[in-house]
mmCIF file of C-alpha atoms in Angstrom:
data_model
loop_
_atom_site.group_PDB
_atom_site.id
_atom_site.type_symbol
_atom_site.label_atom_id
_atom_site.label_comp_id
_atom_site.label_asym_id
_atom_site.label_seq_id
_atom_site.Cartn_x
_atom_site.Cartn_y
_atom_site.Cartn_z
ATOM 1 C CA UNK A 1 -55.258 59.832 256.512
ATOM 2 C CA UNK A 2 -55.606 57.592 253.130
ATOM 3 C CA UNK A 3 -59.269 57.607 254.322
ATOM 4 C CA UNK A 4 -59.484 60.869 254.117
ATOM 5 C CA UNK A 5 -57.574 61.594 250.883
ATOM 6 C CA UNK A 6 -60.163 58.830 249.016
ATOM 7 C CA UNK A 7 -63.188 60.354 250.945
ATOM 8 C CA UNK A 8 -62.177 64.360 249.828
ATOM 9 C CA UNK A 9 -60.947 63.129 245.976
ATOM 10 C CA UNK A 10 -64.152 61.069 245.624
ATOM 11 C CA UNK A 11 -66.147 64.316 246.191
ATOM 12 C CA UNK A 12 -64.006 66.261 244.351
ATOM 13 C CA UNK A 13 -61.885 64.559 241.204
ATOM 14 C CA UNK A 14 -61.242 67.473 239.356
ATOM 15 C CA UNK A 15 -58.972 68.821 242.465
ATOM 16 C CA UNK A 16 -56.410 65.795 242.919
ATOM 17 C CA UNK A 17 -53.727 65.032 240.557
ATOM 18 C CA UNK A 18 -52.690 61.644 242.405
ATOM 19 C CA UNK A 19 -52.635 59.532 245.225
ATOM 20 C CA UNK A 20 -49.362 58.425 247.495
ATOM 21 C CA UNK A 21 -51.163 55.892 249.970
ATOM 22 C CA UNK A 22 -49.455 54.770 252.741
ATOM 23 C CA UNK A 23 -50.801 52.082 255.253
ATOM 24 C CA UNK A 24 -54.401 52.196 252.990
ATOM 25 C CA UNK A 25 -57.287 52.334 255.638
ATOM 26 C CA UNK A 26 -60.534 52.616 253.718
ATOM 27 C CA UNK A 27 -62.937 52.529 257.072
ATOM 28 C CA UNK A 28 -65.236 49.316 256.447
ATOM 29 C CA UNK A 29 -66.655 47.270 259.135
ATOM 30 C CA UNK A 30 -63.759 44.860 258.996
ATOM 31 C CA UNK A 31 -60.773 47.092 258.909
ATOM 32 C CA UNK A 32 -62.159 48.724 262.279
ATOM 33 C CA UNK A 33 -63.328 45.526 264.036
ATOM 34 C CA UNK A 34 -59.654 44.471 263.453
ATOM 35 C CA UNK A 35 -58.331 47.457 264.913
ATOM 36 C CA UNK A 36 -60.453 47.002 267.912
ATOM 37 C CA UNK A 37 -59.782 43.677 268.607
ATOM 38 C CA UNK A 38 -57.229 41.764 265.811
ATOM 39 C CA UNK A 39 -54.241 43.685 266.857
ATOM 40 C CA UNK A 40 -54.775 42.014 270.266
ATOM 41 C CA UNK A 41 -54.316 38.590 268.282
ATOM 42 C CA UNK A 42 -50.244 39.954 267.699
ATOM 43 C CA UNK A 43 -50.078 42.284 271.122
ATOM 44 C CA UNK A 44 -51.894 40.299 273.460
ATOM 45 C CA UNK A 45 -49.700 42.324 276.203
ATOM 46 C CA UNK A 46 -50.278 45.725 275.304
ATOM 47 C CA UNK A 47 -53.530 45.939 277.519
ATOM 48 C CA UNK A 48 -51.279 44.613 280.394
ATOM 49 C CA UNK A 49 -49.662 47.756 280.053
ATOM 50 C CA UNK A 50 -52.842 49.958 280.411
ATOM 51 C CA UNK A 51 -54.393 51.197 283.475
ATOM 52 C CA UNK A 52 -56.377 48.571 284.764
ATOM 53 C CA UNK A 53 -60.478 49.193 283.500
ATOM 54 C CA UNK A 54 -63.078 48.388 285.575
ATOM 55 C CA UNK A 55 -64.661 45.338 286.355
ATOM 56 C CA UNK A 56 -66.782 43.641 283.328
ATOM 57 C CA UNK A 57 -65.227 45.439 280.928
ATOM 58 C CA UNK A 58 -63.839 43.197 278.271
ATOM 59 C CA UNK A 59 -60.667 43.275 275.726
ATOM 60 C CA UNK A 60 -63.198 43.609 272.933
ATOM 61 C CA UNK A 61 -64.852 46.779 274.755
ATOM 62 C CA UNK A 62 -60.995 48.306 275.461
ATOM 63 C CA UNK A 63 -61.065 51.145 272.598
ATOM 64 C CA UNK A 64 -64.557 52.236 273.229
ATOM 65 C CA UNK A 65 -64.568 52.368 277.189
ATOM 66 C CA UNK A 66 -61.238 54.136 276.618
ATOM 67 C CA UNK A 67 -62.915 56.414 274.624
ATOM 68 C CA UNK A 68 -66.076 57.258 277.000
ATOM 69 C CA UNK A 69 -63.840 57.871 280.264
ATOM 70 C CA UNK A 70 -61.612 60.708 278.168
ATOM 71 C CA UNK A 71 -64.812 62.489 276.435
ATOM 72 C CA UNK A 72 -66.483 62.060 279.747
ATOM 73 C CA UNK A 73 -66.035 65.694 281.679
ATOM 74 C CA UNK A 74 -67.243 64.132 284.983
ATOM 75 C CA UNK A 75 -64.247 62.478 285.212
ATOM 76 C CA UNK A 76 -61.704 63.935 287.015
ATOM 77 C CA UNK A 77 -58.968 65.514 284.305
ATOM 78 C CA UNK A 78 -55.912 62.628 285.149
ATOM 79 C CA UNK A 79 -58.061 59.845 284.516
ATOM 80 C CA UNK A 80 -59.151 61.216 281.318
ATOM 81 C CA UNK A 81 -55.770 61.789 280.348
ATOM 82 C CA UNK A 82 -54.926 58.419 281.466
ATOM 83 C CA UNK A 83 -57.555 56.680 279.335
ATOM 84 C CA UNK A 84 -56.112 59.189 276.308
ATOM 85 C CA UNK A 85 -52.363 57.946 277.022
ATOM 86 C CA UNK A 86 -53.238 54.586 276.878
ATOM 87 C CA UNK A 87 -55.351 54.958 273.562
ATOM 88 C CA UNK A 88 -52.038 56.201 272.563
ATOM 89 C CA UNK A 89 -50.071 53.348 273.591
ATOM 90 C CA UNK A 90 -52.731 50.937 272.963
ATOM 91 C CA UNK A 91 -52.207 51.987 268.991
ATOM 92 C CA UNK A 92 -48.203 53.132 269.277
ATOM 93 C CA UNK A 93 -47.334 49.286 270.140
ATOM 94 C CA UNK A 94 -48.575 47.976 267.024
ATOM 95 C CA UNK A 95 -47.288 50.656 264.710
ATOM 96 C CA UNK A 96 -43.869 49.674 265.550
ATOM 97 C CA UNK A 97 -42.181 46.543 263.402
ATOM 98 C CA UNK A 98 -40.282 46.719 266.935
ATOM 99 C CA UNK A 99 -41.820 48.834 269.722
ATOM 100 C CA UNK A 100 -39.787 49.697 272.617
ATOM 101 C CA UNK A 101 -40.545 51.551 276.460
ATOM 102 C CA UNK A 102 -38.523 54.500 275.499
ATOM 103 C CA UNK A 103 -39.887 54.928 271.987
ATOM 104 C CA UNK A 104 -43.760 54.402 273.166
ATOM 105 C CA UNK A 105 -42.429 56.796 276.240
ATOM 106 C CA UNK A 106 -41.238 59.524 273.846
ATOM 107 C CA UNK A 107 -44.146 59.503 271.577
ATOM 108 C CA UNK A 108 -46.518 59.980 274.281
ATOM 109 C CA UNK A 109 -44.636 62.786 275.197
ATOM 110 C CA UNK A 110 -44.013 64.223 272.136
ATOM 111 C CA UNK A 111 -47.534 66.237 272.602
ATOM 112 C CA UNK A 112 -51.070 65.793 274.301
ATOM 113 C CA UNK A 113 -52.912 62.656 273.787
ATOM 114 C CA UNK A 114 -56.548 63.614 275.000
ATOM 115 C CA UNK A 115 -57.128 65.574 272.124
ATOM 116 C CA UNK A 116 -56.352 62.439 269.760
ATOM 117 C CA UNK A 117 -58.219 60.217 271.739
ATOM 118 C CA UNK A 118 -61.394 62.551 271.801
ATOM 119 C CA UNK A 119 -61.283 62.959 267.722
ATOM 120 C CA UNK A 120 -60.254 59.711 267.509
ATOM 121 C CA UNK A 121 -63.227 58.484 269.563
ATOM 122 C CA UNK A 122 -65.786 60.928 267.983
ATOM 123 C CA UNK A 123 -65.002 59.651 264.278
ATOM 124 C CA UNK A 124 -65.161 56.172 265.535
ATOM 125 C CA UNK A 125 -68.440 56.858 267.070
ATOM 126 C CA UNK A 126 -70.194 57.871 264.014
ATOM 127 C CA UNK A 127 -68.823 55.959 261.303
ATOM 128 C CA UNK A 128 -66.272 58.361 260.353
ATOM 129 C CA UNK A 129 -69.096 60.248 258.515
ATOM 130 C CA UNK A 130 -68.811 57.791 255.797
ATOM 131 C CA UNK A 131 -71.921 55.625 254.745
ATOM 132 C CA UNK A 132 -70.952 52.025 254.379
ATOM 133 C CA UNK A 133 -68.414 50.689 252.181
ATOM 134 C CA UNK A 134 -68.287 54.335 250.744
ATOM 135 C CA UNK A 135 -65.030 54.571 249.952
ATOM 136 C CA UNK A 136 -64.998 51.151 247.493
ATOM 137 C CA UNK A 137 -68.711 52.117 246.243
ATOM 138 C CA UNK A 138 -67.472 55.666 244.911
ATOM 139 C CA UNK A 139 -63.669 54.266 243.792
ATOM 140 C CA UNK A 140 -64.895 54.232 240.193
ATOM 141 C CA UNK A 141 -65.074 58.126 240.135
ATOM 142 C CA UNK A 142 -60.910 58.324 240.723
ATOM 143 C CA UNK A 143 -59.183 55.261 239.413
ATOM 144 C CA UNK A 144 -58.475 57.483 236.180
ATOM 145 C CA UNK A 145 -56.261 59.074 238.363
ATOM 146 C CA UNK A 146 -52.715 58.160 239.348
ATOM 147 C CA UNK A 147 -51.928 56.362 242.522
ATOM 148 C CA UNK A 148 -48.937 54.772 244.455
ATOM 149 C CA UNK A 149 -49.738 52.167 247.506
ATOM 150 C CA UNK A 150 -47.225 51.528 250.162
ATOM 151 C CA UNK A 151 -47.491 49.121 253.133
ATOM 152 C CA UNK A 152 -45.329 48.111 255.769
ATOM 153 C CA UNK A 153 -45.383 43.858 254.820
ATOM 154 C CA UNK A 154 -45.901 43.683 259.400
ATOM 155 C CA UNK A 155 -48.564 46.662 259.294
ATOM 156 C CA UNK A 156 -51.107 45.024 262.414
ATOM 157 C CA UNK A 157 -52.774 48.722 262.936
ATOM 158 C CA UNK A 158 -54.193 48.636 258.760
ATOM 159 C CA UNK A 159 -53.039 45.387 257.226
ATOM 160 C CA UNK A 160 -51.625 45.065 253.921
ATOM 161 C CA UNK A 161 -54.382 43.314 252.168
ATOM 162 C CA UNK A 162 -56.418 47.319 252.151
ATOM 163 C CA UNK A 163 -53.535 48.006 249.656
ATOM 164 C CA UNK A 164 -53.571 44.869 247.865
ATOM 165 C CA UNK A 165 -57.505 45.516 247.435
ATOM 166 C CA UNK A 166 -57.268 48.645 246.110
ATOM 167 C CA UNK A 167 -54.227 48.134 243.714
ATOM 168 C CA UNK A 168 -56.615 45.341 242.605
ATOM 169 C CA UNK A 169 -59.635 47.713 241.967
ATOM 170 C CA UNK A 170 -57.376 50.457 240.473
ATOM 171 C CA UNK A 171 -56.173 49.853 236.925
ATOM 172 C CA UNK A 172 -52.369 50.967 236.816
ATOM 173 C CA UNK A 173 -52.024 51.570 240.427
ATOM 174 C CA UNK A 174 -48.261 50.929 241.579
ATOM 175 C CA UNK A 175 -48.260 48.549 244.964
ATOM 176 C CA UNK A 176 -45.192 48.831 247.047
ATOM 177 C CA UNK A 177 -45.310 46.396 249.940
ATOM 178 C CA UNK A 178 -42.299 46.696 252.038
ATOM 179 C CA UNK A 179 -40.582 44.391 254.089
ATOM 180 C CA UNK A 180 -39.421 44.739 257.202
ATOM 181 C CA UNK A 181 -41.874 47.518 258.070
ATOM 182 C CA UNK A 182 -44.975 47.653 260.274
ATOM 183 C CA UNK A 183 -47.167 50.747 260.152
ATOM 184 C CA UNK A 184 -44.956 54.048 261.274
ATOM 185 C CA UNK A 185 -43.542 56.407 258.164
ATOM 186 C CA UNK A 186 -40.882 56.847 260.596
ATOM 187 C CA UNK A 187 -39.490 53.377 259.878
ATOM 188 C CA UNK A 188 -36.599 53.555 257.455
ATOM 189 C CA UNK A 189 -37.438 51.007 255.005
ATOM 190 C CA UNK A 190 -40.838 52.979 254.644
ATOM 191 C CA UNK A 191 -38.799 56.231 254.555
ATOM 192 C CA UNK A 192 -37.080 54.761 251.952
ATOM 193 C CA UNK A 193 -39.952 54.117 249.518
ATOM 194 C CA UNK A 194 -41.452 57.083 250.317
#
């Protein structure tokens, strides 16, 4: 989302007023290599709860095999919707400060996971139509603007120190980073700065 919002006001200042940036992602090499494989550092058992991959398929290759088998209309339509769920989970477990079964259980359920997983997966696989380091190269052209920055202090999924960077590179910039909080709006002490 914040991704998105720099991306669209970089092409086009004159039709944003201001920014509210929550959990800032700004899609460099880094921020998506940590994603991949950092959050394993802090939820080493969250691919113990996935459906076991096959053989020679390592942690660091999770995401992207998980990926292939739900874009992969060969497969047979539960396994793709297997490899979706547990893209879902996979991310759900570190957006929670505290994740728990029944909350992971009822976000699954709360709608149909193959279709994240397969936009997910197809931004992912080209760059999220961004050139590199976009985002920070074409900052200049909005920092006139106003813009708010609030993290969850625990945030594993897009750590804090996005946030901290751009309040850094943005002249006036309010940075709220909030304790107790990992990466879900949902979370009251977010909800609260919000």
């Amino acid at each position: 989302g914040t991704a998105l919002a720099l991306a669209y006001a970089e092409a086009h200042p004159d039709r944003v007023l201001g920014f509210v940036l929550r959990g800032a992602w700004t899609a460099r090499a880094h921020e998506a290599d940590w994603f991949r494989t950092g959050v394993q550092q802090f939820f080493p058992d969250t691919v113990d709860r996935l459906a076991p991959l096959p053989a020679g398929v390592g942690r660091d290759e999770l995401l992207a095999r998980l990926f292939q088998i739900a874009a992969d209309e060969s497969q047979p339509p539960a396994a793709r919707e297997q490899a979706a769920a547990d893209y879902g989970r996979y991310e759900l477990y570190a957006c929670y400060l505290e994740a728990t079964e029944e909350q992971i259980a009822k976000d699954l359920a709360a709608g149909p996971q193959l279709p994240v997983a397969l936009i997910g997966g197809h931004y992912w696989n080209h760059g999220w139509f961004l050139r590199p380091n976009q985002l920070w190269d074409d900052l200049p052209r909005i920092v006139h603007l106003p813009c708010a920055l609030i993290h969850g202090r625990y945030d594993v999924v897009t750590v804090p120190a996005t946030s901290y960077e751009l309040h850094k590179a943005w002249p006036g910039s309010e940075l709220h980073i909030v304790e107790r909080a990992g990466h879900m709006t949902s979370e009251p002490p977010i909800a609260r700065v919000a």
